[in-house]
Each structure stands twice: as structure tokens, then as C-alpha cells.
mmCIF file of C-alpha atoms in Angstrom:
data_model
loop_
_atom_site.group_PDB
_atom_site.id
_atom_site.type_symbol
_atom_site.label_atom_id
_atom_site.label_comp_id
_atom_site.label_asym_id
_atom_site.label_seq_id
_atom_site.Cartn_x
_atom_site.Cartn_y
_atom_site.Cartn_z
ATOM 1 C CA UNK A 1 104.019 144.366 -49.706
ATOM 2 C CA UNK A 2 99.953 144.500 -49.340
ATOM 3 C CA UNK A 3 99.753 146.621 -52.868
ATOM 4 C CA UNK A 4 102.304 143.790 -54.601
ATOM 5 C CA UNK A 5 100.039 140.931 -53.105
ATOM 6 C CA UNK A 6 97.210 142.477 -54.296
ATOM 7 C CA UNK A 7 98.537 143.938 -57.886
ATOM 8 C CA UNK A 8 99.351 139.916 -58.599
ATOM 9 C CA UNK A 9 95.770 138.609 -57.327
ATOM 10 C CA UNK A 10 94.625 140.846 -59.383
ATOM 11 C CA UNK A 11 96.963 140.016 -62.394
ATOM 12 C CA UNK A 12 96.087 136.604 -62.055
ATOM 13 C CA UNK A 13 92.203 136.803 -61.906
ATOM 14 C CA UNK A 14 92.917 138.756 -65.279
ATOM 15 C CA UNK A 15 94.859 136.453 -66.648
ATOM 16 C CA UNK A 16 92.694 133.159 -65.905
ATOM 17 C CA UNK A 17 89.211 135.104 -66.918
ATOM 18 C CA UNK A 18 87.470 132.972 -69.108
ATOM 19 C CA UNK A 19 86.964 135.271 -71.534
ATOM 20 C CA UNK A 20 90.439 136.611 -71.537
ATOM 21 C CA UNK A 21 91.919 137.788 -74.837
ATOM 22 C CA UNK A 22 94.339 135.230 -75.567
ATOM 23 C CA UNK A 23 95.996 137.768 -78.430
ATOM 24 C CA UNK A 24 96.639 140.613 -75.519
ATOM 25 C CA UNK A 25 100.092 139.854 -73.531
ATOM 26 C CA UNK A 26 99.457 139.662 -69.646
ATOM 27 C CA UNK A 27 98.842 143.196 -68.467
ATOM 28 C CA UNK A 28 101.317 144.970 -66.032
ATOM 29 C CA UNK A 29 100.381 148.348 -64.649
ATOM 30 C CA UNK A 30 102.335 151.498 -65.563
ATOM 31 C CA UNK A 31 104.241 149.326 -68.181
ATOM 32 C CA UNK A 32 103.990 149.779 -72.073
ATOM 33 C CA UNK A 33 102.470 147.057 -73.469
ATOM 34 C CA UNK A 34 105.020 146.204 -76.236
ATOM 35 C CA UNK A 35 108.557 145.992 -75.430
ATOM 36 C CA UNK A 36 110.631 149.178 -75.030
ATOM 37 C CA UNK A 37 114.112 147.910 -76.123
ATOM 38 C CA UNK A 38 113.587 147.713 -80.247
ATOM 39 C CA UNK A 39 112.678 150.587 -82.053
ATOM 40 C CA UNK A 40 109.113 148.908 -83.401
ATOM 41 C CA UNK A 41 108.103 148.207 -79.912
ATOM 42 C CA UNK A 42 108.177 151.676 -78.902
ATOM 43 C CA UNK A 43 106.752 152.407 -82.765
ATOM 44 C CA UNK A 44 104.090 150.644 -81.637
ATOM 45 C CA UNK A 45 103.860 151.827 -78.379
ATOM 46 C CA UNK A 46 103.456 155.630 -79.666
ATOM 47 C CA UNK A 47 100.947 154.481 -82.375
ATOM 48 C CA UNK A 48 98.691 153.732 -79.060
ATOM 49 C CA UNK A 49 99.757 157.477 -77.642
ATOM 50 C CA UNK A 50 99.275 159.544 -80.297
ATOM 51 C CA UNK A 51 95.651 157.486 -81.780
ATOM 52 C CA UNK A 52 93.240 160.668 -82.694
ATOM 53 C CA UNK A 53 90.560 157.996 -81.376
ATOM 54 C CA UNK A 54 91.313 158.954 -77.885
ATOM 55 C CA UNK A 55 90.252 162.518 -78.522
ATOM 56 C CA UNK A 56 86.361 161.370 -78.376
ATOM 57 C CA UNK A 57 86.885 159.729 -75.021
ATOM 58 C CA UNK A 58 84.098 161.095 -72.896
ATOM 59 C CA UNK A 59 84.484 162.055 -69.448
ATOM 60 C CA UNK A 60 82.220 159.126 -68.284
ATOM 61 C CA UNK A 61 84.841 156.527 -70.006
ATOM 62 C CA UNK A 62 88.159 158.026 -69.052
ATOM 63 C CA UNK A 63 86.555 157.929 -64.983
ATOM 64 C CA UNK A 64 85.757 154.045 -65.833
ATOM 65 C CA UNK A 65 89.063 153.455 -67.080
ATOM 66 C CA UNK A 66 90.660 154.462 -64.526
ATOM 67 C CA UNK A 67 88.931 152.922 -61.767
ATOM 68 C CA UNK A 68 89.405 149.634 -63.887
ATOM 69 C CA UNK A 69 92.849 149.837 -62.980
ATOM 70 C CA UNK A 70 92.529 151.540 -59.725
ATOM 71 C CA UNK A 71 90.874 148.141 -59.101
ATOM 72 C CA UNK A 72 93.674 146.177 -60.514
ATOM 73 C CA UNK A 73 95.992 147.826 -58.321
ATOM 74 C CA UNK A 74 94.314 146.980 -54.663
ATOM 75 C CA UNK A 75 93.434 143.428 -56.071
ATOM 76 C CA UNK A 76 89.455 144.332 -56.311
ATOM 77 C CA UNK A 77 89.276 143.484 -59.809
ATOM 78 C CA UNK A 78 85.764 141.983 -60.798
ATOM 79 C CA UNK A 79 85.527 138.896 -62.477
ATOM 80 C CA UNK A 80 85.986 138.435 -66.047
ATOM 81 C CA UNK A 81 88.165 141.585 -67.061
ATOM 82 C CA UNK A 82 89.929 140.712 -69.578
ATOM 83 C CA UNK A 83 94.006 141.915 -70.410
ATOM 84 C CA UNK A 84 93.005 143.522 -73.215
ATOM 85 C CA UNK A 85 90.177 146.081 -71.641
ATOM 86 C CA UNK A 86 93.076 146.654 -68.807
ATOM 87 C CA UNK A 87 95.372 147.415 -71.939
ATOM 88 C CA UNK A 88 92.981 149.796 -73.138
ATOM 89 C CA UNK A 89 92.224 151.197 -69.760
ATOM 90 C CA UNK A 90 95.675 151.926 -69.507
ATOM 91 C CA UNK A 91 95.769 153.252 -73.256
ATOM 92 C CA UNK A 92 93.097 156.051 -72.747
ATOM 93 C CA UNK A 93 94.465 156.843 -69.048
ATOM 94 C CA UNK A 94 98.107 157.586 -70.614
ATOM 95 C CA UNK A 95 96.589 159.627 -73.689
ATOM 96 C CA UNK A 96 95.002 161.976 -71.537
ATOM 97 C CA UNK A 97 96.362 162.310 -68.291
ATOM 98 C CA UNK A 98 99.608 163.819 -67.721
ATOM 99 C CA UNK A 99 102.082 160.541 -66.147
ATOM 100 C CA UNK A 100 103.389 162.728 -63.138
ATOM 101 C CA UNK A 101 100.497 165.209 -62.233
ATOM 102 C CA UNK A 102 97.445 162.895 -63.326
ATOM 103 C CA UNK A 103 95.991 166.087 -64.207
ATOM 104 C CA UNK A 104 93.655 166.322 -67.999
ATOM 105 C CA UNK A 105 96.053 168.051 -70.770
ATOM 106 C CA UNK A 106 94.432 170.187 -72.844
ATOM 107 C CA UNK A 107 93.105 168.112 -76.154
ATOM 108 C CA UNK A 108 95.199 170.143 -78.595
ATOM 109 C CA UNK A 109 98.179 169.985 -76.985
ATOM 110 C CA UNK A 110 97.843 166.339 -76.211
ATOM 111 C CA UNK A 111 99.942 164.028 -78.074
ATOM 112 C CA UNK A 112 96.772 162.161 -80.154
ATOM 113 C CA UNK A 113 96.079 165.585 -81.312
ATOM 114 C CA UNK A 114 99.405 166.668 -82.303
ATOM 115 C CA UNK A 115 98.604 165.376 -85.856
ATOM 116 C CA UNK A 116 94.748 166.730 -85.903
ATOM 117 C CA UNK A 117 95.516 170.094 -84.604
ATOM 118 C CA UNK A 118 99.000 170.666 -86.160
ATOM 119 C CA UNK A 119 98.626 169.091 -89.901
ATOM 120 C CA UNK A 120 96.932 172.705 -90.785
ATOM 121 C CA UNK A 121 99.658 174.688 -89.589
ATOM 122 C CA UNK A 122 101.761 172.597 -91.324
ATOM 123 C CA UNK A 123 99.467 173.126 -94.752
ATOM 124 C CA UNK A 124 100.415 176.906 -93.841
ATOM 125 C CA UNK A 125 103.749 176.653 -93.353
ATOM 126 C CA UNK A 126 104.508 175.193 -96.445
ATOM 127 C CA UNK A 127 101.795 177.482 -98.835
ATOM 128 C CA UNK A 128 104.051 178.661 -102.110
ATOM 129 C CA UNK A 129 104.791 182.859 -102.151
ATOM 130 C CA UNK A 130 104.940 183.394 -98.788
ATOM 131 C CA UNK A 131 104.878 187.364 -98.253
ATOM 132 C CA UNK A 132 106.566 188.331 -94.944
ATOM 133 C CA UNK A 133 103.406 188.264 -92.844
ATOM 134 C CA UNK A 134 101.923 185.266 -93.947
ATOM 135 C CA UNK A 135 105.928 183.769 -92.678
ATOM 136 C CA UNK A 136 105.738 185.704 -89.530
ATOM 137 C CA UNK A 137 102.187 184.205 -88.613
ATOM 138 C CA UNK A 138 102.964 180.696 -89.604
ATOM 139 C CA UNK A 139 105.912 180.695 -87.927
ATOM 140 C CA UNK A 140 104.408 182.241 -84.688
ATOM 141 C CA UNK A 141 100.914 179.973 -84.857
ATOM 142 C CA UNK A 142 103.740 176.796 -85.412
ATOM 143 C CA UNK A 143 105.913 177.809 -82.691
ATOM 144 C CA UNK A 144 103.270 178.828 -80.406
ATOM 145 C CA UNK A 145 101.749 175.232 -80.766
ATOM 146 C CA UNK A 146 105.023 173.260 -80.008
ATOM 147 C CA UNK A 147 105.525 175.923 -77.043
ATOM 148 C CA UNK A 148 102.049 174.724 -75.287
ATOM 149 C CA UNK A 149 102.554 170.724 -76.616
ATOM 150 C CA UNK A 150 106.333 170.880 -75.049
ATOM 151 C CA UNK A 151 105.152 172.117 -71.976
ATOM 152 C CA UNK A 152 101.628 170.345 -71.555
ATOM 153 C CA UNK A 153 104.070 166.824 -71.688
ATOM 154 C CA UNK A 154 106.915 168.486 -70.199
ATOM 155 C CA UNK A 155 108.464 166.432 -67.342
ATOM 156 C CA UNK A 156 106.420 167.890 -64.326
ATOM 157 C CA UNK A 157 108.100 166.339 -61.162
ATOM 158 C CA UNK A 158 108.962 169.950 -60.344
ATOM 159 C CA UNK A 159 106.791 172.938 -60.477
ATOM 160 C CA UNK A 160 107.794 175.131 -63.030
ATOM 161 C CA UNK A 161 106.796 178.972 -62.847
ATOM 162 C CA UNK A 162 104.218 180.790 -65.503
ATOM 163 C CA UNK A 163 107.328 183.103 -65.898
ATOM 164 C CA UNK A 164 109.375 180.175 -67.088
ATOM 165 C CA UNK A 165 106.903 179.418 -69.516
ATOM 166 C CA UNK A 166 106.601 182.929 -71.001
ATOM 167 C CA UNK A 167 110.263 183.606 -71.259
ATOM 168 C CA UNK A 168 110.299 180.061 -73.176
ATOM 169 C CA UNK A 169 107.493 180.571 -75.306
ATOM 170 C CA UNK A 170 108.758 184.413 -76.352
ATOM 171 C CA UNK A 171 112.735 183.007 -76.750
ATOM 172 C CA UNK A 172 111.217 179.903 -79.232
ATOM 173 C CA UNK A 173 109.053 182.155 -80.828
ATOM 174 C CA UNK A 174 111.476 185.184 -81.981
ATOM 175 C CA UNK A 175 113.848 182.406 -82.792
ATOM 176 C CA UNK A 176 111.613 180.735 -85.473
ATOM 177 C CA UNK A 177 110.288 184.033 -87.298
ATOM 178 C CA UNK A 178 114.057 185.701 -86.873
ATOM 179 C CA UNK A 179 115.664 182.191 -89.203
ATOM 180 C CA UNK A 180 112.377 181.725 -91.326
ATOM 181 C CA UNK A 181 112.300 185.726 -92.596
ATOM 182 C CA UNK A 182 116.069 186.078 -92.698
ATOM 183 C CA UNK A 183 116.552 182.769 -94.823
ATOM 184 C CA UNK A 184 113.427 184.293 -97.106
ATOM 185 C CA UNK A 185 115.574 187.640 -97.290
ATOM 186 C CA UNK A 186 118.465 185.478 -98.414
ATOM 187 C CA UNK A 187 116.402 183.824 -101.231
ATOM 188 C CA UNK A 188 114.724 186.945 -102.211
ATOM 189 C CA UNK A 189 118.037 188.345 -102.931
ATOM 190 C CA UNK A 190 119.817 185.563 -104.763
ATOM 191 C CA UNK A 191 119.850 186.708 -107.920
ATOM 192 C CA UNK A 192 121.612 183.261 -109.168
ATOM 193 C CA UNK A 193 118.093 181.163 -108.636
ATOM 194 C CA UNK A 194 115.882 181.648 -111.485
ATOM 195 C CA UNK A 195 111.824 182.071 -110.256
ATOM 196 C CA UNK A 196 111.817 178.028 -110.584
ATOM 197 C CA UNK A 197 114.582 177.263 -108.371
ATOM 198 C CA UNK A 198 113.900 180.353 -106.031
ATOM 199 C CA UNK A 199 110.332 179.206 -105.712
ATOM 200 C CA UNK A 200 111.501 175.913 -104.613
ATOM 201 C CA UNK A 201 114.301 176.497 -102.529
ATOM 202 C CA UNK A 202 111.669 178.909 -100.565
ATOM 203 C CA UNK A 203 109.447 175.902 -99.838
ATOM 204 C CA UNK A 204 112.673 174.314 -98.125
ATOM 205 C CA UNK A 205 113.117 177.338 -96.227
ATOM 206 C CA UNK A 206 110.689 176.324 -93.274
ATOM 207 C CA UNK A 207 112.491 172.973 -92.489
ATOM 208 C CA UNK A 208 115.869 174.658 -90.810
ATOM 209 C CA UNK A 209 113.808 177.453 -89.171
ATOM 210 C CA UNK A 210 111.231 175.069 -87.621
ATOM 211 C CA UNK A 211 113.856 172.460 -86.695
ATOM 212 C CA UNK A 212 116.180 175.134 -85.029
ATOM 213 C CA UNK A 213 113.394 177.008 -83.656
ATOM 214 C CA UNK A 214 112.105 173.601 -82.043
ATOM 215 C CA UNK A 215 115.525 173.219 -80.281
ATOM 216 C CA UNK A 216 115.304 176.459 -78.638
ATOM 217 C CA UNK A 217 111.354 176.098 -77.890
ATOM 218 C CA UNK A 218 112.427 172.535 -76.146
ATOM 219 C CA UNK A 219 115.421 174.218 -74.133
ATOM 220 C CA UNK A 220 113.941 177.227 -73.355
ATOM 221 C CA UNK A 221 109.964 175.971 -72.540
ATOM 222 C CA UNK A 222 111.461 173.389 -70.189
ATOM 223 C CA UNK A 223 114.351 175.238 -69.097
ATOM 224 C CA UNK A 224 113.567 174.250 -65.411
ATOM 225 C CA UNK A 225 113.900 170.927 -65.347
ATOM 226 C CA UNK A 226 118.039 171.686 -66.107
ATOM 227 C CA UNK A 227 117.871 174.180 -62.897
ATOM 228 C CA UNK A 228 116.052 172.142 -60.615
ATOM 229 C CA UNK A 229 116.819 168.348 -61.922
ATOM 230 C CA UNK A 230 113.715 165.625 -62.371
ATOM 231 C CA UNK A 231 112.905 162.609 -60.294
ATOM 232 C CA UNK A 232 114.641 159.368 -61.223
ATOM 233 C CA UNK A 233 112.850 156.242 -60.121
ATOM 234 C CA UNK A 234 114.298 152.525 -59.265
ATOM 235 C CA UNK A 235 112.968 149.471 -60.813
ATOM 236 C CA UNK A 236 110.247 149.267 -58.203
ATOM 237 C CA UNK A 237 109.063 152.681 -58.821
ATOM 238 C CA UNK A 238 110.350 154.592 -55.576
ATOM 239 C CA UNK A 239 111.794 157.913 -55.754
ATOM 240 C CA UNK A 240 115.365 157.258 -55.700
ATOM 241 C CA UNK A 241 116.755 161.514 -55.603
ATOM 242 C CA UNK A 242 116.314 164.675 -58.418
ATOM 243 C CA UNK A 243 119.065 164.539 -60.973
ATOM 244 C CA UNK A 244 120.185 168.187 -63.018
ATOM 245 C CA UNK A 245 122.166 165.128 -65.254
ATOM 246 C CA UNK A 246 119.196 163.157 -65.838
ATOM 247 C CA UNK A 247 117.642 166.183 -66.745
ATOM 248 C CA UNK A 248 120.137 167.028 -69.365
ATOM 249 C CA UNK A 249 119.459 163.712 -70.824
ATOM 250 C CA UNK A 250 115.962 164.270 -71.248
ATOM 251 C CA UNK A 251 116.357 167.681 -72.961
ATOM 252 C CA UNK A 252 118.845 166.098 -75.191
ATOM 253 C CA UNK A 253 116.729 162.963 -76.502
ATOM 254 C CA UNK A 254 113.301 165.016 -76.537
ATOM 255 C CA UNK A 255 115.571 167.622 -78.697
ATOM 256 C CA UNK A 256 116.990 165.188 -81.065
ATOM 257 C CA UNK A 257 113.254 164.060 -81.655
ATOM 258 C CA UNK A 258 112.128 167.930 -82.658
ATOM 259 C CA UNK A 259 114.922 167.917 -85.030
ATOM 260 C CA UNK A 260 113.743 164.899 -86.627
ATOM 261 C CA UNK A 261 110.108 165.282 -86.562
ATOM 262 C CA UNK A 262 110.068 168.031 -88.947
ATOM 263 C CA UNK A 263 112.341 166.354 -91.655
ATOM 264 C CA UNK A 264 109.178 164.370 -93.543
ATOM 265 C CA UNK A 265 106.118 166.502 -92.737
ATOM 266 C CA UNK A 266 108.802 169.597 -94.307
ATOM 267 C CA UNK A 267 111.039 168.313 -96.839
ATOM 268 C CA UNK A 268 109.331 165.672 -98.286
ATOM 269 C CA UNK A 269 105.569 167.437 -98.958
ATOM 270 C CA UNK A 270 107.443 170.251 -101.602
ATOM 271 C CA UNK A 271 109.455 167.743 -103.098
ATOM 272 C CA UNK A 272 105.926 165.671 -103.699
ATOM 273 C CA UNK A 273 104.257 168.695 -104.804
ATOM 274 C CA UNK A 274 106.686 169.921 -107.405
ATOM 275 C CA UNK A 275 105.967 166.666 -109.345
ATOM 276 C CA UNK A 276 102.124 166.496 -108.933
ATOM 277 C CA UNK A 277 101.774 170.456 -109.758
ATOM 278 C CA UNK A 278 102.950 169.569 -113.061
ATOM 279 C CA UNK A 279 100.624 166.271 -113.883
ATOM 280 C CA UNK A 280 97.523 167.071 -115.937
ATOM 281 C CA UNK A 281 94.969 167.014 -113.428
ATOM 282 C CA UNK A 282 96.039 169.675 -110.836
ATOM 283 C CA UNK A 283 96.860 171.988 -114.251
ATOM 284 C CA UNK A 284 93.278 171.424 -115.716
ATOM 285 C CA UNK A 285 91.860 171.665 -111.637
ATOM 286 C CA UNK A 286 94.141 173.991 -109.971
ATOM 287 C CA UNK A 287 91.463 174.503 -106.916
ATOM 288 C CA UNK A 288 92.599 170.856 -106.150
ATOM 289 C CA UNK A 289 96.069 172.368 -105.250
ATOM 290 C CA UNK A 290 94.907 172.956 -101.403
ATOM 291 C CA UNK A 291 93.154 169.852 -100.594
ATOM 292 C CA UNK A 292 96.098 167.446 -102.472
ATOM 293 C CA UNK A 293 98.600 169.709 -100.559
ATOM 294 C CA UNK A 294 96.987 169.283 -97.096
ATOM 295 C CA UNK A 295 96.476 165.288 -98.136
ATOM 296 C CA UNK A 296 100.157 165.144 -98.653
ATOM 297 C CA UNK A 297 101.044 166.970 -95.551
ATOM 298 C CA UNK A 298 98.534 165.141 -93.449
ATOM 299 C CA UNK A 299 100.237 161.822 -94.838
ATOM 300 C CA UNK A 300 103.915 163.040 -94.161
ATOM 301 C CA UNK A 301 102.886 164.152 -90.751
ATOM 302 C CA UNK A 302 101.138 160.865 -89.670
ATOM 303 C CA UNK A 303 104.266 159.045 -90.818
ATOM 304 C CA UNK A 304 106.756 161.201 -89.340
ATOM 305 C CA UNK A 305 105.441 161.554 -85.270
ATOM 306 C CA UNK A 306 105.229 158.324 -84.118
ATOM 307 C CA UNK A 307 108.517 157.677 -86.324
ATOM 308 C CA UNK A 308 110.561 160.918 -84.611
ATOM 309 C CA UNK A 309 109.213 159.915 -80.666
ATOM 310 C CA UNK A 310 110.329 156.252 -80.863
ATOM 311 C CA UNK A 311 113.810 156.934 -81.334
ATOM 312 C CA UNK A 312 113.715 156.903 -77.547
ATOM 313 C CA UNK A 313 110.915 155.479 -74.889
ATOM 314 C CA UNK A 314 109.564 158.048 -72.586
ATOM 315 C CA UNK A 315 110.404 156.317 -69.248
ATOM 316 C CA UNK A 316 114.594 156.120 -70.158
ATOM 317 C CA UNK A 317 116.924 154.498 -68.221
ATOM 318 C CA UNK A 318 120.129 155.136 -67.725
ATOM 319 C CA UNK A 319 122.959 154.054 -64.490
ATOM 320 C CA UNK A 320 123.652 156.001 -61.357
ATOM 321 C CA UNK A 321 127.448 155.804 -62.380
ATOM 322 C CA UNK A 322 126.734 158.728 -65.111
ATOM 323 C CA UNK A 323 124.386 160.138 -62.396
ATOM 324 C CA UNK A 324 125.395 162.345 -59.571
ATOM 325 C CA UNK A 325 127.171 160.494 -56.328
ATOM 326 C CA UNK A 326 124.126 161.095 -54.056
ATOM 327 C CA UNK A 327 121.704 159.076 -56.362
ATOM 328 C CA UNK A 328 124.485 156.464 -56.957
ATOM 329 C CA UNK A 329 124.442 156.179 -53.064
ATOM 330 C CA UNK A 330 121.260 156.529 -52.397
ATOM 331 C CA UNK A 331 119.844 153.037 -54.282
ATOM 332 C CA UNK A 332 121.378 149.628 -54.795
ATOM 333 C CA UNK A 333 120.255 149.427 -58.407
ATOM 334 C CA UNK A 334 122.461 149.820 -60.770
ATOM 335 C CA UNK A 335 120.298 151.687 -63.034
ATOM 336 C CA UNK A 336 116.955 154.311 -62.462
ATOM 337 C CA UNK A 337 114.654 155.580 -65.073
ATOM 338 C CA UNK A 338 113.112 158.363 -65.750
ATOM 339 C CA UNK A 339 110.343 160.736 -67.340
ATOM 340 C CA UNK A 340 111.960 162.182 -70.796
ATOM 341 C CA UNK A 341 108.471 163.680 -71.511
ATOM 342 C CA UNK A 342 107.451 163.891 -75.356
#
């Protein structure tokens, strides 16, 4: 009861600070700042994960930011903080500290540098005459970046095993290259395509071996969470049990989101390309071919991340009827939430 009393003193002094943003909505701790139930209130949400801007956070700021809202939370908040620097507080903490270990991830395999860090594997992936190596290693590089982003923001209420990970990270990988090389055999050796059509229909070929590939790396990376469960938390935050069905949930949504990630930055970049490789400029200035290709990527990517990981917020909720009878009896709510990961 002494941290609530405290957490709404301290809401309140935010709240009536006299230089208070009056654009920012009151701040809550822990809670997104735009609503979680529509689609563009989580699109906005992720927009705040996944800014690159948060990559340049020194050391010195992400320590201030959150002692800000340590000092929100026991009520010692000093005067004239303002909702919006708690918002931001909150924005920088949630960038780059892992929600259930509070530990640093690693800046590449953070979500705000997802699109930095991945856009020129993405630029490889999708290069025109692919020989067999050049597939192999874009493949591998693509895969083995999903395998460290999928576990860096895995659900980590458990501990998971450096075994776990390896097994993962070699299953997802021999997966990818396996469907990327065998659909380039495929297309090699249809003799129907003429070099046109054949040259196109090979720039298509990394969309069903990256989105199958990133089904596998999900399943297989966080494999542990399905053996052991994950926490699911009541309304007021307290650990209500560990659910193997609440677990499935979360592999299922954060799957669903790796199939649809890939669909823009993979399909729509060649189809782009075809048209603009045959305007006048890029055939007068064909050295402009790699830096309009990793434009268009970079574009396609930017749109299609914070579109594929609000399909579903990251703290779910779901009732403890579909949940196993010892979490249903263990709480009085009628629903728990929790971590899906990204």
C-alpha cells in the first residue's frame, strides 16, 4: 500500500507542475503511453520502441532516466518534472533495457536498431544474380541476426540454457539457406521462364525462405519458454503462476509478426526496382543502382517493423479460463497478461 500511496503523490506532483506539458497524457509507470486496444495506439507505441534516436543514449542519460522514475515510484519526485520527461524516461528505459531482466541488450539486436543494423542485410538479400554463396551468406548473416534479436527480446522470466540457444540458432539457420538454395535450384532449372521472368521470380525467392525460416528461428530460439511456461501477471502486476499455454500464445503472435514483417521490406523493393531499372536515369547512371536499391529497402523496412509488431501489444492479455486450472485458481481476476516479447 506504501509504494501505491507514494506512486500517486508522485503522479500528482507531476501532474500539477507548473510547467507540465499539457500535450503529454498523465504518466503511469510501466504503462504504454498510447492506448493498447486499436491498432494505431500500439503503431504508435512501437514508433517510440524501435526510434534509432535511442541508440545515442549515453550511459550518463539512461542512469538519469531511470532514477527519474525510480523517484516516481517511492513518491520522491522533485518538483517541476513534467509528464512528458517521465514519458521519455520511460521511452529510453524500455528501448534499452530488457522488461523482465533490466539487464542492457546489445545495441544491434535491440529493437531501435533492428532497422539500422538489418536494412543492409536486407540490401544483400535482395542483390540481382545471386550465385550460391552469395545466397548461403545472406541467408546465414539474415538468419543469424533474427536468431540474436529473437532471443535478446525473448520473454526471459525463465532462464533459458546457451545450449537452447545454439540448437535454435543452428535449426533457423539450416532452415533458411536449405528453402532459399533449393527454391534458386528450382528457378535455375525452369526452363519455361525466359532470363526476364527467371531474373525476377529469383528476386521473390528470398520472401518464402526468410518468412519460413523466421518461423522456425522464433520456435526454435525460444523453444523454452513452451517447456517451461512464462509468468502471467494480474492487473496489479503480481505474479499470478507460469503458464506452458500462455507461452504458446506468445510464440504464436510473435510468429505471425515474422511472417508479416518480411512481406514489404521483400516483395515490394523488386517489384519497385523492376520499374525504376528501366527509367532513363539509372540506364544512363547504373552505379546509382546500389544506393536507389538500399533507399528503397531502407524505406520498405522502416514502413514494415513498426507495421508487423503492432498487430499485437507486447504485454497481451488473455483469461485464466483458456489458461491452465491452477492459474484460474490461483487469482480472482478474470484475466492476466503477459510478456509476448518482440
Amino acid at each position: 500500500m506504501a509504494d501505491t500511496a507514494t506512486t500517486a503523490s508522485a503522479a500528482s506532483a507531476a501532474a500539477s507542475a507548473p510547467n507540465a506539458s499539457t500535450d503529454a497524457p498523465p504518466f503511469q509507470l510501466g504503462k504504454p503511453r498510447f492506448q493498447q486496444t486499436s491498432f494505431y495506439g500500439r503503431f504508435r507505441h512501437f514508433l517510440d520502441i524501435i526510434d534509432p534516436r535511442t541508440l545515442f543514449v549515453t550511459e550518463k542519460r539512461l542512469r538519469e532516466a531511470v532514477q527519474l522514475l525510480e523517484d516516481y515510484k517511492h513518491g520522491t519526485l522533485r518538483p517541476g518534472v513534467t509528464n512528458e520527461q517521465l514519458w521519455s524516461a520511460q521511452k529510453i528505459k524500455q528501448a534499452i533495457l530488457h522488461p523482465d531482466t533490466n539487464e542492457k541488450i546489445f545495441m544491434p539486436f535491440r529493437m531501435s536498431g533492428y532497422i539500422p543494423f538489418g536494412t543492409p542485410i536486407v540490401v544483400g538479400l535482395l542483390l540481382p544474380n545471386q550465385t550460391l554463396a552469395s545466397t548461403v551468406f545472406w541467408q546465414w548473416l539474415n538468419q543469424s541476426h533474427n536468431a540474436c534479436v529473437n532471443y535478446a527480446n525473448r520473454n526471459a522470466t525463465k532462464p533459458s540454457p546457451a545450449s537452447k540457444f545454439i540448437q535454435g540458432y543452428l535449426g533457423a539457420v539450416i532452415s533458411a539457406v536449405s528453402i532459399a538454395v533449393g527454391l534458386n535450384v528450382l528457378v535455375q532449372k525452369a526452363n519455361k521462364f525466359t532470363p526476364a521472368t527467371r531474373l525476377l521470380v529469383q528476386r521473390f525467392v528470398p520472401f518464402p525462405a526468410v518468412a519460413s525460416a523466421n518461423i522456425c528461428n522464433v520456435v526454435l530460439m525460444r523453444y523454452g519458454e513452451l517447456e517451461e511456461g512464462i509468468d502471467v501477471l494480474d492487473a496489479d502486476g503480481n505474479l499470478v503462476g507460469s503458464s506452458k499455454i500462455a507461452a504458446r500464445h506468445a510464440l504464436l503472435e510473435t510468429a505471425l509478426t515474422r511472417v508479416v514483417l518480411p512481406m514489404p521490406i521483400l516483395v515490394l523493393p523488386p517489384i519497385v526496382m523492376s520499374m525504376l531499372e528501366k527509367t532513363a536515369l539509372l540506364q544512363a547512371r547504373p552505379r546509382l543502382l546500389l544506393p536507389v536499391h538500399s533507399l528503397v529497402c531502407l524505406a520498405a523496412f522502416g514502413l514494415a517493423l513498426p507495421l508487423a509488431i503492432s498487430l499485437f501489444p507486447q504485454m497481451s492479455e488473455i483469461e485464466t479460463s483458456q489458461l491452465e486450472p491452477e492459474i484460474a485458481r490461483a487469482t480472482s481476476s478474470r484475466t492476466v497478461v503477459y510478456n509476448k516479447g518482440l
